[in-house]
């Protein structure tokens, strides 16, 4: 059992892991841009091979959500050894892992912000990526600072499996699109 102060520090460590990962990503993109590379958002969708690969990936994710096959286990355990470290270090690496796992999934929803950022000077890129990281970490940070908010979260149950199967259909639609 941990004190509320310790739980808050875990939330801060997680937030540092998420925001730090986004800042690192921003610096990589800034360095690539400074090195003369054309960095943009969406240019990869001009390649038919890339579009086909993404369509097949989305179809595969839909099949996985439908229960045709299961993706997890080994793939999910790749970063688990770092995230399972004791104390605040584990919370920090959980934030890093959350960034690695969530960023590719959320990138389409952040396209406008990313496209804007990549066309801007380095300080704006850094500010946008820091804001995106803080936005990703904020729900967890709020829950660790105000545990009463957890009452508003839905309880696990059979509804989760039905929801997962329902979410397969937007993936199929995206693959067709």
PDB file of C-alpha atoms in Angstrom:
ATOM      1  CA  UNK A   1       0.000   0.000   0.000  1.00  0.00           C
ATOM      2  CA  UNK A   2       1.353   3.391  -0.940  1.00  0.00           C
ATOM      3  CA  UNK A   3       0.633   6.814   0.431  1.00  0.00           C
ATOM      4  CA  UNK A   4      -1.173   9.392  -1.660  1.00  0.00           C
ATOM      5  CA  UNK A   5       2.113  11.311  -1.978  1.00  0.00           C
ATOM      6  CA  UNK A   6       3.885   8.259  -3.394  1.00  0.00           C
ATOM      7  CA  UNK A   7       1.043   7.699  -5.850  1.00  0.00           C
ATOM      8  CA  UNK A   8       1.314  11.328  -6.972  1.00  0.00           C
ATOM      9  CA  UNK A   9       5.047  10.911  -7.544  1.00  0.00           C
ATOM     10  CA  UNK A  10       4.325   7.811  -9.647  1.00  0.00           C
ATOM     11  CA  UNK A  11       1.988   9.975 -11.732  1.00  0.00           C
ATOM     12  CA  UNK A  12       4.719  12.580 -12.121  1.00  0.00           C
ATOM     13  CA  UNK A  13       7.302   9.933 -13.073  1.00  0.00           C
ATOM     14  CA  UNK A  14       4.895   8.526 -15.677  1.00  0.00           C
ATOM     15  CA  UNK A  15       4.294  12.045 -17.014  1.00  0.00           C
ATOM     16  CA  UNK A  16       8.039  12.654 -17.253  1.00  0.00           C
ATOM     17  CA  UNK A  17       8.379   9.407 -19.218  1.00  0.00           C
ATOM     18  CA  UNK A  18       5.675  10.409 -21.691  1.00  0.00           C
ATOM     19  CA  UNK A  19       6.696  14.055 -22.091  1.00  0.00           C
ATOM     20  CA  UNK A  20      10.399  13.145 -22.213  1.00  0.00           C
ATOM     21  CA  UNK A  21       9.707  10.667 -25.012  1.00  0.00           C
ATOM     22  CA  UNK A  22       7.844  13.298 -27.015  1.00  0.00           C
ATOM     23  CA  UNK A  23      10.652  15.798 -26.457  1.00  0.00           C
ATOM     24  CA  UNK A  24      13.190  13.209 -27.639  1.00  0.00           C
ATOM     25  CA  UNK A  25      11.080  12.597 -30.744  1.00  0.00           C
ATOM     26  CA  UNK A  26      10.932  16.369 -31.354  1.00  0.00           C
ATOM     27  CA  UNK A  27      14.722  16.652 -31.108  1.00  0.00           C
ATOM     28  CA  UNK A  28      15.164  13.776 -33.572  1.00  0.00           C
ATOM     29  CA  UNK A  29      12.840  15.489 -36.045  1.00  0.00           C
ATOM     30  CA  UNK A  30      14.547  18.852 -35.499  1.00  0.00           C
ATOM     31  CA  UNK A  31      17.943  17.235 -36.132  1.00  0.00           C
ATOM     32  CA  UNK A  32      16.684  15.527 -39.305  1.00  0.00           C
ATOM     33  CA  UNK A  33      15.202  18.785 -40.532  1.00  0.00           C
ATOM     34  CA  UNK A  34      18.416  20.686 -39.721  1.00  0.00           C
ATOM     35  CA  UNK A  35      20.352  18.012 -41.618  1.00  0.00           C
ATOM     36  CA  UNK A  36      18.507  18.917 -44.797  1.00  0.00           C
ATOM     37  CA  UNK A  37      15.904  16.144 -44.779  1.00  0.00           C
ATOM     38  CA  UNK A  38      12.448  16.998 -46.004  1.00  0.00           C
ATOM     39  CA  UNK A  39      10.333  16.282 -42.966  1.00  0.00           C
ATOM     40  CA  UNK A  40       6.594  16.453 -43.432  1.00  0.00           C
ATOM     41  CA  UNK A  41       3.405  14.714 -42.505  1.00  0.00           C
ATOM     42  CA  UNK A  42       1.545  12.501 -44.923  1.00  0.00           C
ATOM     43  CA  UNK A  43       4.138  12.370 -47.712  1.00  0.00           C
ATOM     44  CA  UNK A  44       4.467   8.620 -47.161  1.00  0.00           C
ATOM     45  CA  UNK A  45       0.863   8.183 -48.336  1.00  0.00           C
ATOM     46  CA  UNK A  46       1.988   9.100 -51.841  1.00  0.00           C
ATOM     47  CA  UNK A  47       3.633   5.683 -52.085  1.00  0.00           C
ATOM     48  CA  UNK A  48       1.255   2.910 -53.255  1.00  0.00           C
ATOM     49  CA  UNK A  49       3.363   0.337 -51.391  1.00  0.00           C
ATOM     50  CA  UNK A  50       3.011   2.256 -48.124  1.00  0.00           C
ATOM     51  CA  UNK A  51      -0.745   2.720 -48.625  1.00  0.00           C
ATOM     52  CA  UNK A  52      -1.168  -1.006 -49.294  1.00  0.00           C
ATOM     53  CA  UNK A  53       0.903  -1.910 -46.223  1.00  0.00           C
ATOM     54  CA  UNK A  54      -1.174   0.386 -44.009  1.00  0.00           C
ATOM     55  CA  UNK A  55      -4.423  -1.015 -45.444  1.00  0.00           C
ATOM     56  CA  UNK A  56      -3.299  -4.585 -44.747  1.00  0.00           C
ATOM     57  CA  UNK A  57      -2.157  -3.586 -41.261  1.00  0.00           C
ATOM     58  CA  UNK A  58      -5.552  -2.022 -40.497  1.00  0.00           C
ATOM     59  CA  UNK A  59      -7.324  -5.083 -41.848  1.00  0.00           C
ATOM     60  CA  UNK A  60      -5.116  -7.292 -39.658  1.00  0.00           C
ATOM     61  CA  UNK A  61      -5.865  -5.183 -36.590  1.00  0.00           C
ATOM     62  CA  UNK A  62      -9.567  -5.509 -37.397  1.00  0.00           C
ATOM     63  CA  UNK A  63      -9.240  -9.281 -37.620  1.00  0.00           C
ATOM     64  CA  UNK A  64      -7.406  -9.312 -34.290  1.00  0.00           C
ATOM     65  CA  UNK A  65     -10.124  -7.189 -32.661  1.00  0.00           C
ATOM     66  CA  UNK A  66     -12.732  -9.564 -34.119  1.00  0.00           C
ATOM     67  CA  UNK A  67     -11.004 -12.483 -32.423  1.00  0.00           C
ATOM     68  CA  UNK A  68      -9.745 -14.242 -35.559  1.00  0.00           C
ATOM     69  CA  UNK A  69      -6.235 -14.256 -34.060  1.00  0.00           C
ATOM     70  CA  UNK A  70      -4.526 -12.702 -31.057  1.00  0.00           C
ATOM     71  CA  UNK A  71      -1.649 -10.258 -31.208  1.00  0.00           C
ATOM     72  CA  UNK A  72      -0.048  -9.723 -27.859  1.00  0.00           C
ATOM     73  CA  UNK A  73       1.967 -11.889 -25.558  1.00  0.00           C
ATOM     74  CA  UNK A  74       5.504 -11.553 -26.850  1.00  0.00           C
ATOM     75  CA  UNK A  75       4.860  -8.297 -28.697  1.00  0.00           C
ATOM     76  CA  UNK A  76       3.328  -6.727 -25.602  1.00  0.00           C
ATOM     77  CA  UNK A  77       6.137  -7.999 -23.390  1.00  0.00           C
ATOM     78  CA  UNK A  78       8.989  -6.351 -25.288  1.00  0.00           C
ATOM     79  CA  UNK A  79       9.088  -3.258 -23.048  1.00  0.00           C
ATOM     80  CA  UNK A  80       7.535  -4.904 -20.015  1.00  0.00           C
ATOM     81  CA  UNK A  81      10.884  -5.584 -18.320  1.00  0.00           C
ATOM     82  CA  UNK A  82      11.583  -1.841 -18.114  1.00  0.00           C
ATOM     83  CA  UNK A  83       8.021  -0.933 -17.146  1.00  0.00           C
ATOM     84  CA  UNK A  84       8.084  -3.565 -14.375  1.00  0.00           C
ATOM     85  CA  UNK A  85      11.090  -2.029 -12.644  1.00  0.00           C
ATOM     86  CA  UNK A  86      10.327  -1.185  -9.039  1.00  0.00           C
ATOM     87  CA  UNK A  87       9.444   2.290  -7.849  1.00  0.00           C
ATOM     88  CA  UNK A  88       9.354   5.486  -9.815  1.00  0.00           C
ATOM     89  CA  UNK A  89      11.712   4.123 -12.457  1.00  0.00           C
ATOM     90  CA  UNK A  90       9.030   1.620 -13.480  1.00  0.00           C
ATOM     91  CA  UNK A  91       6.446   4.412 -13.674  1.00  0.00           C
ATOM     92  CA  UNK A  92       8.802   6.467 -15.855  1.00  0.00           C
ATOM     93  CA  UNK A  93       9.370   3.566 -18.260  1.00  0.00           C
ATOM     94  CA  UNK A  94       5.640   2.834 -18.295  1.00  0.00           C
ATOM     95  CA  UNK A  95       5.224   6.381 -19.628  1.00  0.00           C
ATOM     96  CA  UNK A  96       7.897   5.755 -22.261  1.00  0.00           C
ATOM     97  CA  UNK A  97       6.210   2.485 -23.242  1.00  0.00           C
ATOM     98  CA  UNK A  98       2.792   4.172 -23.385  1.00  0.00           C
ATOM     99  CA  UNK A  99       4.249   6.718 -25.793  1.00  0.00           C
ATOM    100  CA  UNK A 100       5.737   4.038 -28.028  1.00  0.00           C
ATOM    101  CA  UNK A 101       2.501   2.042 -28.083  1.00  0.00           C
ATOM    102  CA  UNK A 102      -0.002   4.904 -28.287  1.00  0.00           C
ATOM    103  CA  UNK A 103       1.716   7.358 -30.614  1.00  0.00           C
ATOM    104  CA  UNK A 104       1.298   5.331 -33.833  1.00  0.00           C
ATOM    105  CA  UNK A 105      -2.378   4.775 -32.959  1.00  0.00           C
ATOM    106  CA  UNK A 106      -3.097   8.407 -32.199  1.00  0.00           C
ATOM    107  CA  UNK A 107      -0.958   9.956 -34.954  1.00  0.00           C
ATOM    108  CA  UNK A 108      -3.846  10.174 -37.458  1.00  0.00           C
ATOM    109  CA  UNK A 109      -5.807  12.233 -34.917  1.00  0.00           C
ATOM    110  CA  UNK A 110      -2.843  14.529 -34.410  1.00  0.00           C
ATOM    111  CA  UNK A 111      -2.153  14.994 -38.124  1.00  0.00           C
ATOM    112  CA  UNK A 112      -3.044  18.684 -38.193  1.00  0.00           C
ATOM    113  CA  UNK A 113      -0.840  19.484 -35.186  1.00  0.00           C
ATOM    114  CA  UNK A 114       2.035  17.393 -36.534  1.00  0.00           C
ATOM    115  CA  UNK A 115       1.773  18.845 -40.020  1.00  0.00           C
ATOM    116  CA  UNK A 116       1.791  22.356 -38.581  1.00  0.00           C
ATOM    117  CA  UNK A 117       4.690  21.627 -36.233  1.00  0.00           C
ATOM    118  CA  UNK A 118       6.915  20.099 -38.873  1.00  0.00           C
ATOM    119  CA  UNK A 119       6.632  23.212 -41.024  1.00  0.00           C
ATOM    120  CA  UNK A 120       7.719  25.475 -38.146  1.00  0.00           C
ATOM    121  CA  UNK A 121      11.024  26.495 -36.543  1.00  0.00           C
ATOM    122  CA  UNK A 122      12.588  24.232 -33.875  1.00  0.00           C
ATOM    123  CA  UNK A 123      11.094  25.991 -30.823  1.00  0.00           C
ATOM    124  CA  UNK A 124       7.562  25.589 -32.190  1.00  0.00           C
ATOM    125  CA  UNK A 125       8.209  21.917 -32.990  1.00  0.00           C
ATOM    126  CA  UNK A 126       9.434  21.423 -29.432  1.00  0.00           C
ATOM    127  CA  UNK A 127       6.425  23.269 -27.960  1.00  0.00           C
ATOM    128  CA  UNK A 128       3.913  21.269 -30.019  1.00  0.00           C
ATOM    129  CA  UNK A 129       5.487  17.906 -29.185  1.00  0.00           C
ATOM    130  CA  UNK A 130       5.761  18.810 -25.494  1.00  0.00           C
ATOM    131  CA  UNK A 131       2.076  19.758 -25.496  1.00  0.00           C
ATOM    132  CA  UNK A 132       1.111  16.513 -27.234  1.00  0.00           C
ATOM    133  CA  UNK A 133       3.073  14.529 -24.651  1.00  0.00           C
ATOM    134  CA  UNK A 134       1.484  16.381 -21.761  1.00  0.00           C
ATOM    135  CA  UNK A 135      -1.941  15.804 -23.299  1.00  0.00           C
ATOM    136  CA  UNK A 136      -1.282  12.061 -23.492  1.00  0.00           C
ATOM    137  CA  UNK A 137      -0.104  11.912 -19.869  1.00  0.00           C
ATOM    138  CA  UNK A 138      -2.723  14.243 -18.383  1.00  0.00           C
ATOM    139  CA  UNK A 139      -5.514  11.701 -17.696  1.00  0.00           C
ATOM    140  CA  UNK A 140      -3.160   9.457 -15.733  1.00  0.00           C
ATOM    141  CA  UNK A 141      -1.663  12.427 -13.916  1.00  0.00           C
ATOM    142  CA  UNK A 142      -5.132  13.625 -12.923  1.00  0.00           C
ATOM    143  CA  UNK A 143      -6.112  10.170 -11.673  1.00  0.00           C
ATOM    144  CA  UNK A 144      -3.000   9.953  -9.484  1.00  0.00           C
ATOM    145  CA  UNK A 145      -3.592  13.404  -7.998  1.00  0.00           C
ATOM    146  CA  UNK A 146      -7.361  13.076  -7.544  1.00  0.00           C
ATOM    147  CA  UNK A 147      -8.167   9.373  -7.006  1.00  0.00           C
ATOM    148  CA  UNK A 148     -11.885  10.147  -6.637  1.00  0.00           C
ATOM    149  CA  UNK A 149     -11.964  10.625 -10.406  1.00  0.00           C
ATOM    150  CA  UNK A 150     -11.569   6.834 -10.688  1.00  0.00           C
ATOM    151  CA  UNK A 151     -15.237   6.489  -9.724  1.00  0.00           C
ATOM    152  CA  UNK A 152     -16.101   7.856 -13.187  1.00  0.00           C
ATOM    153  CA  UNK A 153     -14.147   5.118 -14.950  1.00  0.00           C
ATOM    154  CA  UNK A 154     -16.135   2.128 -16.203  1.00  0.00           C
ATOM    155  CA  UNK A 155     -15.556  -1.195 -14.455  1.00  0.00           C
ATOM    156  CA  UNK A 156     -14.003  -4.073 -16.400  1.00  0.00           C
ATOM    157  CA  UNK A 157     -16.419  -6.668 -17.658  1.00  0.00           C
ATOM    158  CA  UNK A 158     -17.930  -8.465 -20.633  1.00  0.00           C
ATOM    159  CA  UNK A 159     -18.715  -5.093 -22.230  1.00  0.00           C
ATOM    160  CA  UNK A 160     -14.995  -4.731 -22.957  1.00  0.00           C
ATOM    161  CA  UNK A 161     -14.969  -7.757 -25.272  1.00  0.00           C
ATOM    162  CA  UNK A 162     -18.090  -6.532 -27.108  1.00  0.00           C
ATOM    163  CA  UNK A 163     -16.549  -3.071 -27.455  1.00  0.00           C
ATOM    164  CA  UNK A 164     -13.338  -4.569 -28.816  1.00  0.00           C
ATOM    165  CA  UNK A 165     -15.292  -6.495 -31.429  1.00  0.00           C
ATOM    166  CA  UNK A 166     -17.326  -3.403 -32.300  1.00  0.00           C
ATOM    167  CA  UNK A 167     -14.127  -1.387 -32.785  1.00  0.00           C
ATOM    168  CA  UNK A 168     -13.025  -3.857 -35.462  1.00  0.00           C
ATOM    169  CA  UNK A 169     -15.514  -2.328 -37.898  1.00  0.00           C
ATOM    170  CA  UNK A 170     -13.926   1.148 -38.021  1.00  0.00           C
ATOM    171  CA  UNK A 171     -10.619  -0.628 -38.731  1.00  0.00           C
ATOM    172  CA  UNK A 172     -12.206  -2.514 -41.623  1.00  0.00           C
ATOM    173  CA  UNK A 173     -13.697   0.759 -42.915  1.00  0.00           C
ATOM    174  CA  UNK A 174     -10.309   2.491 -42.678  1.00  0.00           C
ATOM    175  CA  UNK A 175      -8.660  -0.393 -44.566  1.00  0.00           C
ATOM    176  CA  UNK A 176     -11.265  -0.136 -47.335  1.00  0.00           C
ATOM    177  CA  UNK A 177     -10.929   3.650 -47.479  1.00  0.00           C
TER     178      UNK A 177
END
